[in-house]
Amino acid sequence: MNNDITMPRSLNYIDGQWCHGGDREIPVYNPADGSQIGSIPCSDAATVDKAVKAARAGFENPEWRNLAPMAREALLHRLANLIEENAEQLAKIESLDNGKPIAFSSTLDVPLCTSWFRYFAGWCSKLSGKSLNPALQAAGSHHVYTRREPIGVVGAIVPWNFPLVLAVWKLAPALAAGCTVVIKPAELTPYSVLKLAELVDQAGFPKGVFNVVLGDGSTGQAIVDHPGVNKISFTGSTAVGKSILRSVSHDLKRVTLELGGKSPTIIMPDADMSLAIPGATQAAFVNSGQICFAGTRLFAPRKHFEQILDGVADAASSFKIGPGLDPTSMLGPVISQKQMDGIFTRIDSSVQQGASLHSGGKRIGDAGYFIEPTILVTDDNQNPAFREEFFGPVLTATPYDDLDELVALANDSSYGLAAHVYTSQLNAAHQLAAKLEAGTVWVNTQLSPDPNIPFGGFKQSGWGRENGEDVFEHYLETKSVIMSLGN
Ligand code: NAP
Ligand code: MG
């Protein structure tokens, strides 16, 4: 272990205390070399129950419930300050645990978390109901208003690809809304959220407002099944998202789902290739392709197809691949042996079913889970490379001839998370943006998400939106109060 990293405790954080839970331990590995970096408790249903009860008591506690909005705002800013003060440690923990290059975790992941808490801090004092006039009653006969009340205890369940960022996308609005939270990080990447728990503790949030329960899918399931949880905010795979919906059908807990994707990158014939080629490369390969909105299906005009593919392959081969903690690395390993094996299985079955391998496709070294940036070519919309989310550094390229067929090709997916369009024509850009079935459309850019811009999926990429004002719809309930004025 690198001795300049101080790892947080490998314990649950419940009601302001660090505690064990369950009889089983889960080992945690460094994906850059496969060595074990620690182990965490696999918390059982009794531990989840303890955390949910603490979150309920935290929610009812007047120290939190009746806190002035600007005092809540001050707490969130204090937490943002502490993240800034601990930025280097947080970035190193994230790179060790997840494998992502420190060049990204230190300039992207951790600073994004600070921005998210600061942005949502500003909302605390701006969340309020409305005064309304009833449509069917005499004017002046009733006093009617809505209240927007925090939904209660939020169960947040997050994946391993952006362990801290995706946790903060849930925590910042939930806390701004006045909710309390039980969060379960992915078993593969628990440490940055545990470090965050230390900082929440230091910031002075009342006990029980923020709780971390460590464990695997069974721990997540116990959160989903707990009757004391009012809402599940989930980011992860479409398969688990669907199973969560089945689980909540008996009590109709509120649910938001941020799920998978197979997002298109469309290069139009008139695109500025000096923008489109590096853009398409980044969209597919940054974070080793482990981004839910990665542009993993590339549509390029047939007459420029080879030139574009060679350009993307060249740009990808210029990324230095290495361990996350090496400051010169631009691409890290994928998260686990299991994930790596799954990616190679999908590449093989795509090739067996007729896709051709343009470049990459091999493991690098034999320690750690490094995969070459890989480009597959297919025009078969039934090929796995066209349909399935690989969640690794694999781009599927498809040539097109006819502009009229493009939208149908791009929309030919059960997912609808994002799309990237490269064109120099203003009207083509807006026409495509209107027709693409995607929650976010980037034009001539591959933008980092923004706290003020809603993010979420069409179709099987999810339910609901995170970020921006829209997210509060999912953390607040609206109550109408109707009072007769007696005249
Ligand atoms: P996953 O298997 O669905 O896991 C996500 C989280 O759910 C983990 O904490 C996991 O625990 C937990 N979990 C597993 N089974 C559960 C159950 N039955 N009930 C409750 N929780 C359960 O997803 P993943 O493989 O870790 O992550 C990759 C997927 O996430 C990809 O499909 C990707 O596209 C998607 N993703 C989407 C977004 C977005 O914003 N749309 C962002 C990032 C990733 P353990 O892992 O500890 O077992
Ligand atoms: Mg998993």
XYZ file of C-alpha atoms and ligand atoms in Angstrom:
536
model
C 0.000 0.000 0.000
C 1.214 3.507 -0.730
C 2.207 4.885 2.633
C 1.227 8.457 1.859
C -2.423 7.392 1.656
C -4.286 7.316 4.930
C -7.171 4.954 4.334
C -10.437 5.582 6.189
C -11.770 2.992 8.592
C -13.296 -0.092 6.906
C -16.437 0.139 9.047
C -20.037 1.192 8.720
C -20.815 4.762 9.756
C -24.170 4.717 11.535
C -25.627 7.384 13.822
C -22.250 9.100 13.994
C -20.479 5.891 15.148
C -18.101 3.556 13.315
C -19.346 0.002 13.679
C -19.181 -3.563 12.371
C -22.146 -5.349 10.828
C -22.772 -8.917 9.716
C -20.575 -12.004 10.041
C -18.888 -11.876 6.657
C -16.017 -9.736 5.328
C -15.593 -8.756 1.674
C -12.021 -8.295 0.398
C -11.302 -5.134 -1.603
C -8.660 -5.187 -4.347
C -6.447 -2.735 -6.201
C -7.410 -3.177 -9.881
C -3.976 -2.007 -11.046
C -2.241 -5.129 -9.674
C -4.898 -7.372 -8.150
C -3.473 -7.017 -4.620
C -5.819 -6.815 -1.659
C -6.051 -3.336 -0.110
C -8.479 -4.110 2.683
C -11.767 -5.700 3.558
C -15.181 -4.407 4.534
C -18.086 -5.877 6.472
C -20.882 -7.402 4.412
C -23.639 -5.790 6.438
C -26.746 -7.842 7.128
C -30.397 -6.830 7.348
C -30.100 -6.130 11.105
C -27.312 -3.608 10.417
C -29.363 -1.988 7.661
C -32.270 -1.784 10.126
C -30.021 -0.011 12.636
C -28.923 2.484 9.963
C -32.474 3.156 8.765
C -33.656 3.708 12.359
C -30.772 6.136 12.903
C -31.708 7.956 9.679
C -35.371 8.118 10.784
C -34.392 9.526 14.183
C -32.052 11.936 12.372
C -34.935 13.022 10.156
C -37.253 13.652 13.135
C -34.555 15.390 15.194
C -35.466 19.094 15.427
C -31.747 19.909 15.171
C -32.049 18.807 11.535
C -35.765 19.039 10.797
C -36.133 22.605 12.062
C -32.741 23.862 11.020
C -32.949 27.204 9.189
C -32.318 26.645 5.475
C -29.290 28.911 5.532
C -27.852 26.924 8.440
C -28.241 23.778 6.280
C -26.561 25.671 3.476
C -23.673 26.558 5.813
C -23.222 22.882 6.726
C -23.022 21.907 3.053
C -20.445 24.645 2.422
C -18.447 23.433 5.428
C -18.433 19.953 3.908
C -17.330 21.397 0.538
C -14.474 23.231 2.305
C -13.391 19.992 3.985
C -13.443 18.180 0.624
C -11.164 20.898 -0.754
C -8.814 20.589 2.234
C -8.692 16.793 1.789
C -8.755 16.793 -2.016
C -5.378 15.133 -2.488
C -6.174 12.252 -0.126
C -9.631 11.780 -1.635
C -8.202 11.664 -5.160
C -5.520 9.143 -4.148
C -8.027 6.925 -2.341
C -10.288 6.992 -5.407
C -7.425 6.148 -7.784
C -6.139 3.319 -5.594
C -9.579 1.820 -5.056
C -11.100 2.283 -8.517
C -7.967 2.391 -10.695
C -8.862 5.657 -12.407
C -5.934 7.934 -13.283
C -5.047 10.447 -10.591
C -4.820 12.988 -13.444
C -8.634 12.669 -13.622
C -9.605 11.996 -9.999
C -7.672 15.070 -8.845
C -8.941 17.437 -11.562
C -12.398 16.023 -12.209
C -13.941 13.659 -9.633
C -12.977 15.477 -6.443
C -13.457 19.082 -7.702
C -16.864 18.048 -9.134
C -17.896 16.908 -5.648
C -17.000 20.288 -4.160
C -18.961 22.052 -6.914
C -21.976 19.812 -6.370
C -22.156 20.527 -2.631
C -21.704 24.265 -3.221
C -24.323 24.366 -5.990
C -26.890 22.442 -3.936
C -26.081 24.467 -0.792
C -27.567 27.437 -2.637
C -30.861 25.611 -3.170
C -31.572 25.059 0.558
C -33.063 28.526 0.943
C -34.880 28.505 -2.411
C -37.125 25.472 -1.992
C -40.645 26.548 -1.209
C -44.278 26.018 -2.166
C -46.701 28.321 -3.925
C -49.800 30.297 -3.084
C -52.666 29.208 -5.395
C -56.168 30.317 -6.355
C -58.744 27.486 -6.552
C -60.341 27.343 -9.989
C -63.834 26.272 -8.867
C -64.327 28.396 -5.746
C -65.307 32.038 -5.428
C -62.346 34.376 -5.505
C -61.134 35.172 -2.009
C -63.090 32.293 -0.401
C -60.081 30.067 0.341
C -56.467 30.366 1.265
C -54.561 27.674 -0.648
C -50.877 26.917 -0.639
C -48.493 24.080 -1.284
C -45.693 22.964 1.007
C -42.694 21.093 -0.322
C -41.586 18.698 2.359
C -38.491 16.490 2.450
C -39.422 12.959 1.467
C -37.743 11.416 4.538
C -35.128 8.663 4.620
C -33.339 8.151 1.296
C -31.639 4.828 0.496
C -28.835 5.658 -1.944
C -27.182 2.792 -3.825
C -24.230 3.569 -6.078
C -21.867 1.744 -8.468
C -18.084 1.587 -8.666
C -17.254 3.602 -11.799
C -17.483 7.081 -10.178
C -17.759 6.049 -6.536
C -17.530 9.524 -5.002
C -19.148 11.615 -7.752
C -22.231 9.427 -8.074
C -22.633 9.300 -4.285
C -22.478 13.098 -4.142
C -25.040 13.438 -6.965
C -27.475 11.848 -4.504
C -26.220 13.228 -1.185
C -26.008 16.895 -2.140
C -29.646 17.312 -3.277
C -31.014 14.920 -0.622
C -29.330 16.854 2.197
C -30.234 20.211 0.614
C -33.870 19.070 0.613
C -33.655 18.189 4.325
C -33.750 14.407 3.891
C -31.501 11.953 5.714
C -29.513 9.263 3.930
C -28.386 5.652 4.194
C -25.861 5.083 1.435
C -24.330 1.841 0.212
C -21.223 2.186 -1.924
C -20.317 -0.657 -4.296
C -18.404 -3.451 -2.570
C -15.602 -2.962 -5.144
C -15.017 0.712 -4.256
C -16.078 1.597 -0.695
C -13.262 3.857 0.449
C -13.936 7.346 -0.949
C -17.461 7.367 0.519
C -15.980 6.276 3.874
C -13.525 9.171 3.690
C -16.498 11.429 2.918
C -18.235 10.106 6.057
C -15.232 11.294 8.123
C -15.638 14.743 6.583
C -19.421 14.795 7.184
C -18.653 13.973 10.809
C -16.112 16.800 10.995
C -18.496 19.249 9.323
C -20.892 18.827 12.262
C -24.022 17.350 10.664
C -26.373 16.030 13.391
C -26.023 12.297 14.088
C -28.058 10.014 11.860
C -28.359 12.489 8.966
C -25.738 10.618 6.952
C -25.093 6.886 7.338
C -22.903 4.513 5.354
C -23.682 0.793 5.224
C -21.060 -1.396 3.569
C -21.831 -4.622 1.796
C -22.823 -6.324 -1.427
C -26.048 -6.700 -3.409
C -27.755 -8.407 -0.446
C -27.104 -5.297 1.665
C -28.531 -3.128 -1.135
C -31.552 -5.397 -1.285
C -32.087 -5.012 2.486
C -32.156 -1.220 2.021
C -34.632 -1.560 -0.850
C -36.860 -3.876 1.230
C -36.788 -1.824 4.435
C -40.199 -0.290 5.192
C -38.566 2.687 6.938
C -36.928 3.915 3.723
C -39.083 6.432 1.838
C -37.134 6.583 -1.378
C -34.481 4.637 -3.262
C -32.059 6.581 -5.412
C -30.167 4.017 -7.463
C -27.363 4.225 -9.999
C -26.231 0.983 -11.570
C -27.136 -1.652 -14.088
C -30.475 -1.886 -15.857
C -30.932 -5.465 -14.579
C -30.646 -4.449 -10.906
C -32.780 -1.349 -11.581
C -35.580 -3.579 -12.839
C -35.278 -5.893 -9.841
C -35.525 -2.868 -7.502
C -38.775 -1.866 -9.195
C -40.152 -5.357 -8.621
C -39.103 -5.203 -4.969
C -40.810 -1.873 -4.260
C -44.073 -2.860 -5.917
C -45.475 -3.941 -2.527
C -44.952 -0.609 -0.744
C -44.548 1.869 -3.630
C -41.456 3.549 -2.232
C -40.333 6.383 -4.432
C -37.592 5.309 -6.853
C -35.218 7.028 -9.233
C -33.007 4.937 -11.483
C -29.881 5.999 -13.375
C -29.042 2.940 -15.456
C -26.947 1.772 -18.358
C -26.408 3.078 -21.860
C -25.097 2.365 -25.344
C -24.924 5.944 -26.478
C -24.294 6.958 -30.088
C -21.633 9.343 -31.341
C -22.722 10.686 -34.721
C -20.156 12.257 -37.009
C -21.859 14.125 -39.844
C -20.086 14.396 -43.236
C -19.520 18.139 -42.717
C -18.064 17.778 -39.195
C -14.789 19.417 -38.248
C -12.697 16.242 -37.997
C -10.097 17.926 -35.799
C -12.868 18.186 -33.198
C -14.854 15.054 -33.998
C -12.042 12.490 -33.933
C -10.555 13.395 -30.524
C -14.099 13.959 -29.219
C -15.302 10.527 -30.307
C -12.131 8.981 -28.836
C -12.658 10.607 -25.459
C -16.374 9.821 -25.452
C -15.580 6.122 -25.847
C -12.414 5.546 -23.845
C -12.096 8.007 -20.932
C -12.349 6.168 -17.573
C -11.575 3.036 -19.637
C -15.082 3.224 -21.102
C -16.632 2.757 -17.656
C -18.975 5.713 -18.025
C -22.705 5.184 -18.298
C -23.013 7.902 -20.976
C -19.879 6.843 -22.911
C -20.282 7.192 -26.676
C -19.833 3.514 -27.492
C -21.580 3.313 -30.878
C -19.871 5.453 -33.512
C -21.737 6.308 -36.712
C -19.472 7.735 -39.406
C -20.126 8.474 -43.100
C -18.964 5.539 -45.260
C -16.745 7.679 -47.476
C -14.728 8.934 -44.440
C -15.125 5.721 -42.417
C -11.563 4.337 -42.628
C -10.008 7.758 -42.095
C -12.165 8.372 -38.997
C -11.512 4.923 -37.536
C -7.766 5.201 -38.072
C -7.882 8.657 -36.479
C -9.770 7.377 -33.427
C -7.425 4.375 -33.079
C -4.376 6.672 -33.309
C -5.781 9.095 -30.740
C -6.636 6.179 -28.402
C -3.161 4.679 -28.741
C -1.661 7.988 -27.601
C -3.328 7.610 -24.151
C -0.764 6.291 -21.711
C -2.168 3.222 -19.986
C -1.049 2.514 -16.433
C -1.955 2.345 -12.749
C -4.275 5.047 -11.462
C -1.717 6.361 -8.990
C 0.895 6.994 -11.717
C 0.455 10.721 -12.504
C 1.273 10.123 -16.196
C -1.500 7.515 -16.721
C -4.426 8.585 -18.891
C -6.245 5.244 -18.931
C -6.389 2.893 -15.959
C -7.422 -0.731 -15.600
C -11.016 -1.887 -15.657
C -12.420 -2.513 -12.215
C -12.045 -6.272 -11.707
C -11.055 -9.632 -13.130
C -14.748 -10.433 -13.541
C -15.392 -7.236 -15.481
C -12.310 -7.836 -17.660
C -13.336 -11.429 -18.414
C -16.862 -10.259 -19.276
C -15.536 -7.634 -21.699
C -13.346 -10.190 -23.511
C -16.262 -12.646 -23.678
C -18.398 -9.961 -25.312
C -15.644 -9.000 -27.755
C -15.221 -12.687 -28.723
C -18.904 -13.308 -29.198
C -19.270 -10.112 -31.269
C -16.457 -11.285 -33.552
C -17.897 -14.801 -33.771
C -21.194 -13.245 -34.832
C -19.567 -11.291 -37.660
C -18.115 -8.078 -36.214
C -14.562 -7.322 -37.331
C -11.806 -6.214 -34.997
C -10.300 -2.954 -36.274
C -7.796 -2.449 -33.434
C -7.012 -3.435 -29.851
C -8.793 -6.380 -28.273
C -5.974 -7.650 -26.036
C -5.047 -7.596 -22.387
C -1.988 -5.541 -21.443
C 0.394 -7.278 -19.027
C -0.683 -10.007 -16.660
C -1.020 -8.087 -13.407
C -3.989 -5.798 -13.092
C -6.934 -5.566 -15.461
C -5.678 -3.487 -18.373
C -7.402 -3.731 -21.756
C -6.261 -2.076 -24.987
C -8.671 0.513 -26.391
C -10.636 -1.635 -28.823
C -12.627 -0.815 -31.961
C -15.114 -3.279 -33.443
C -16.884 -2.731 -36.766
C -20.346 -4.017 -37.556
C -23.393 -3.001 -39.540
C -25.515 -5.726 -37.979
C -27.909 -4.199 -35.472
C -28.312 -7.615 -33.789
C -24.598 -8.014 -33.089
C -23.773 -7.827 -29.336
C -21.286 -5.041 -30.127
C -24.214 -2.966 -31.406
C -26.742 -3.835 -28.689
C -25.005 -4.632 -25.401
C -23.341 -2.369 -22.891
C -19.756 -3.664 -22.472
C -18.758 -1.060 -19.850
C -15.118 -1.167 -20.904
C -12.801 0.453 -23.479
C -14.635 -0.883 -26.529
C -16.092 1.231 -29.338
C -18.422 -0.214 -31.966
C -18.278 1.601 -35.314
C -20.926 1.458 -38.032
C -20.750 3.197 -41.420
C -23.765 4.979 -42.868
C -24.625 6.078 -46.384
C -27.883 7.859 -46.056
C -28.528 10.751 -43.690
C -32.188 9.746 -43.512
C -31.285 6.387 -41.974
C -29.041 7.923 -39.324
C -31.600 8.811 -36.684
C -33.223 5.371 -36.882
C -29.788 3.722 -36.548
C -28.807 5.874 -33.576
C -32.163 5.297 -31.855
C -32.014 1.544 -32.470
C -31.249 0.699 -28.836
C -33.166 -0.226 -25.712
C -31.127 2.482 -23.964
C -31.466 6.260 -24.239
C -28.999 7.914 -21.906
C -26.984 10.266 -24.120
C -25.869 11.098 -27.654
C -22.955 13.021 -29.120
C -23.240 14.837 -32.439
C -20.457 16.391 -34.486
C -21.552 18.722 -37.285
C -20.916 22.225 -38.619
C -24.527 22.774 -39.666
C -26.646 24.598 -37.137
C -29.964 23.248 -38.372
C -28.698 19.658 -38.628
C -27.520 19.912 -35.004
C -30.887 21.075 -33.694
C -32.871 18.688 -35.883
C -30.836 15.750 -34.625
C -31.041 16.968 -31.024
C -34.839 16.963 -31.309
C -35.047 13.502 -32.882
C -32.534 11.555 -30.794
C -34.028 9.458 -27.988
C -31.567 10.453 -25.290
C -31.632 12.293 -21.969
C -28.619 14.428 -22.933
C -27.365 15.432 -26.392
C -23.890 16.927 -26.661
C -23.110 18.825 -29.879
C -19.481 19.355 -30.908
C -18.377 18.650 -27.381
C -18.007 15.849 -24.918
C -18.944 17.809 -21.864
C -18.479 16.945 -18.266
C -21.870 16.938 -16.499
C -22.919 20.088 -14.692
C -24.812 20.411 -11.397
C -27.324 22.823 -12.971
C -28.153 20.569 -15.964
C -30.624 17.689 -15.561
C -29.189 14.261 -16.318
C -30.993 10.965 -16.804
C -32.238 8.449 -19.279
C -34.941 7.841 -21.838
C -36.167 4.249 -22.347
C -34.330 1.589 -20.312
C -31.632 4.010 -19.200
C -33.688 5.024 -16.213
C -36.447 6.869 -14.424
C -36.182 10.454 -13.260
C -33.465 13.071 -13.481
C -30.502 13.915 -11.309
C -28.979 17.392 -10.986
C -30.414 20.850 -11.577
C -33.669 22.051 -10.066
C -35.486 19.022 -11.571
C -33.887 16.663 -9.059
C -35.898 18.108 -6.175
C -39.034 16.593 -7.617
C -37.543 13.315 -6.358
C -36.519 14.431 -2.855
C -39.568 16.537 -1.926
C -43.256 15.692 -1.626
C -45.823 18.372 -2.468
C -48.614 18.901 0.048
C -51.625 21.113 -0.737
C -53.240 22.996 2.152
C -56.778 24.300 1.500
C -58.389 26.537 4.096
C -61.826 28.093 3.952
C -61.877 31.770 4.800
C -65.520 31.375 5.773
C -67.008 33.754 3.220
P -24.877 -2.995 -10.351
O -24.389 -4.366 -10.273
O -26.270 -2.722 -10.730
O -24.544 -2.364 -8.917
C -24.886 -1.052 -8.544
C -25.095 -1.016 -7.039
O -26.235 -1.801 -6.698
C -23.939 -1.617 -6.259
O -23.797 -0.902 -5.041
C -24.428 -3.030 -6.009
O -23.816 -3.676 -4.929
C -25.890 -2.775 -5.735
N -26.765 -3.940 -5.914
C -26.525 -5.098 -6.569
N -27.611 -5.904 -6.500
C -28.555 -5.241 -5.792
C -29.885 -5.527 -5.392
N -30.486 -6.657 -5.723
N -30.568 -4.595 -4.687
C -30.004 -3.424 -4.367
N -28.739 -3.098 -4.702
C -28.028 -3.982 -5.418
O -24.021 -2.106 -11.332
P -22.475 -2.144 -11.512
O -22.149 -3.321 -12.328
O -21.831 -2.007 -10.186
O -22.242 -0.762 -12.300
C -22.212 -0.648 -13.669
C -23.569 -0.243 -14.233
O -23.978 1.004 -13.706
C -23.538 -0.047 -15.730
O -24.654 -0.650 -16.321
C -23.606 1.451 -15.907
O -24.100 1.893 -17.128
C -24.445 1.846 -14.761
N -24.208 3.237 -14.431
C -25.183 4.149 -14.709
C -24.982 5.479 -14.444
C -26.033 6.516 -14.733
O -25.944 7.596 -14.195
N -27.003 6.235 -15.547
C -23.783 5.897 -13.881
C -22.812 4.939 -13.624
C -23.044 3.603 -13.893
P -22.414 -4.437 -5.109
O -21.757 -3.941 -6.350
O -21.696 -4.075 -3.880
O -22.714 -5.880 -5.198
Mg -21.854 -5.077 -9.080
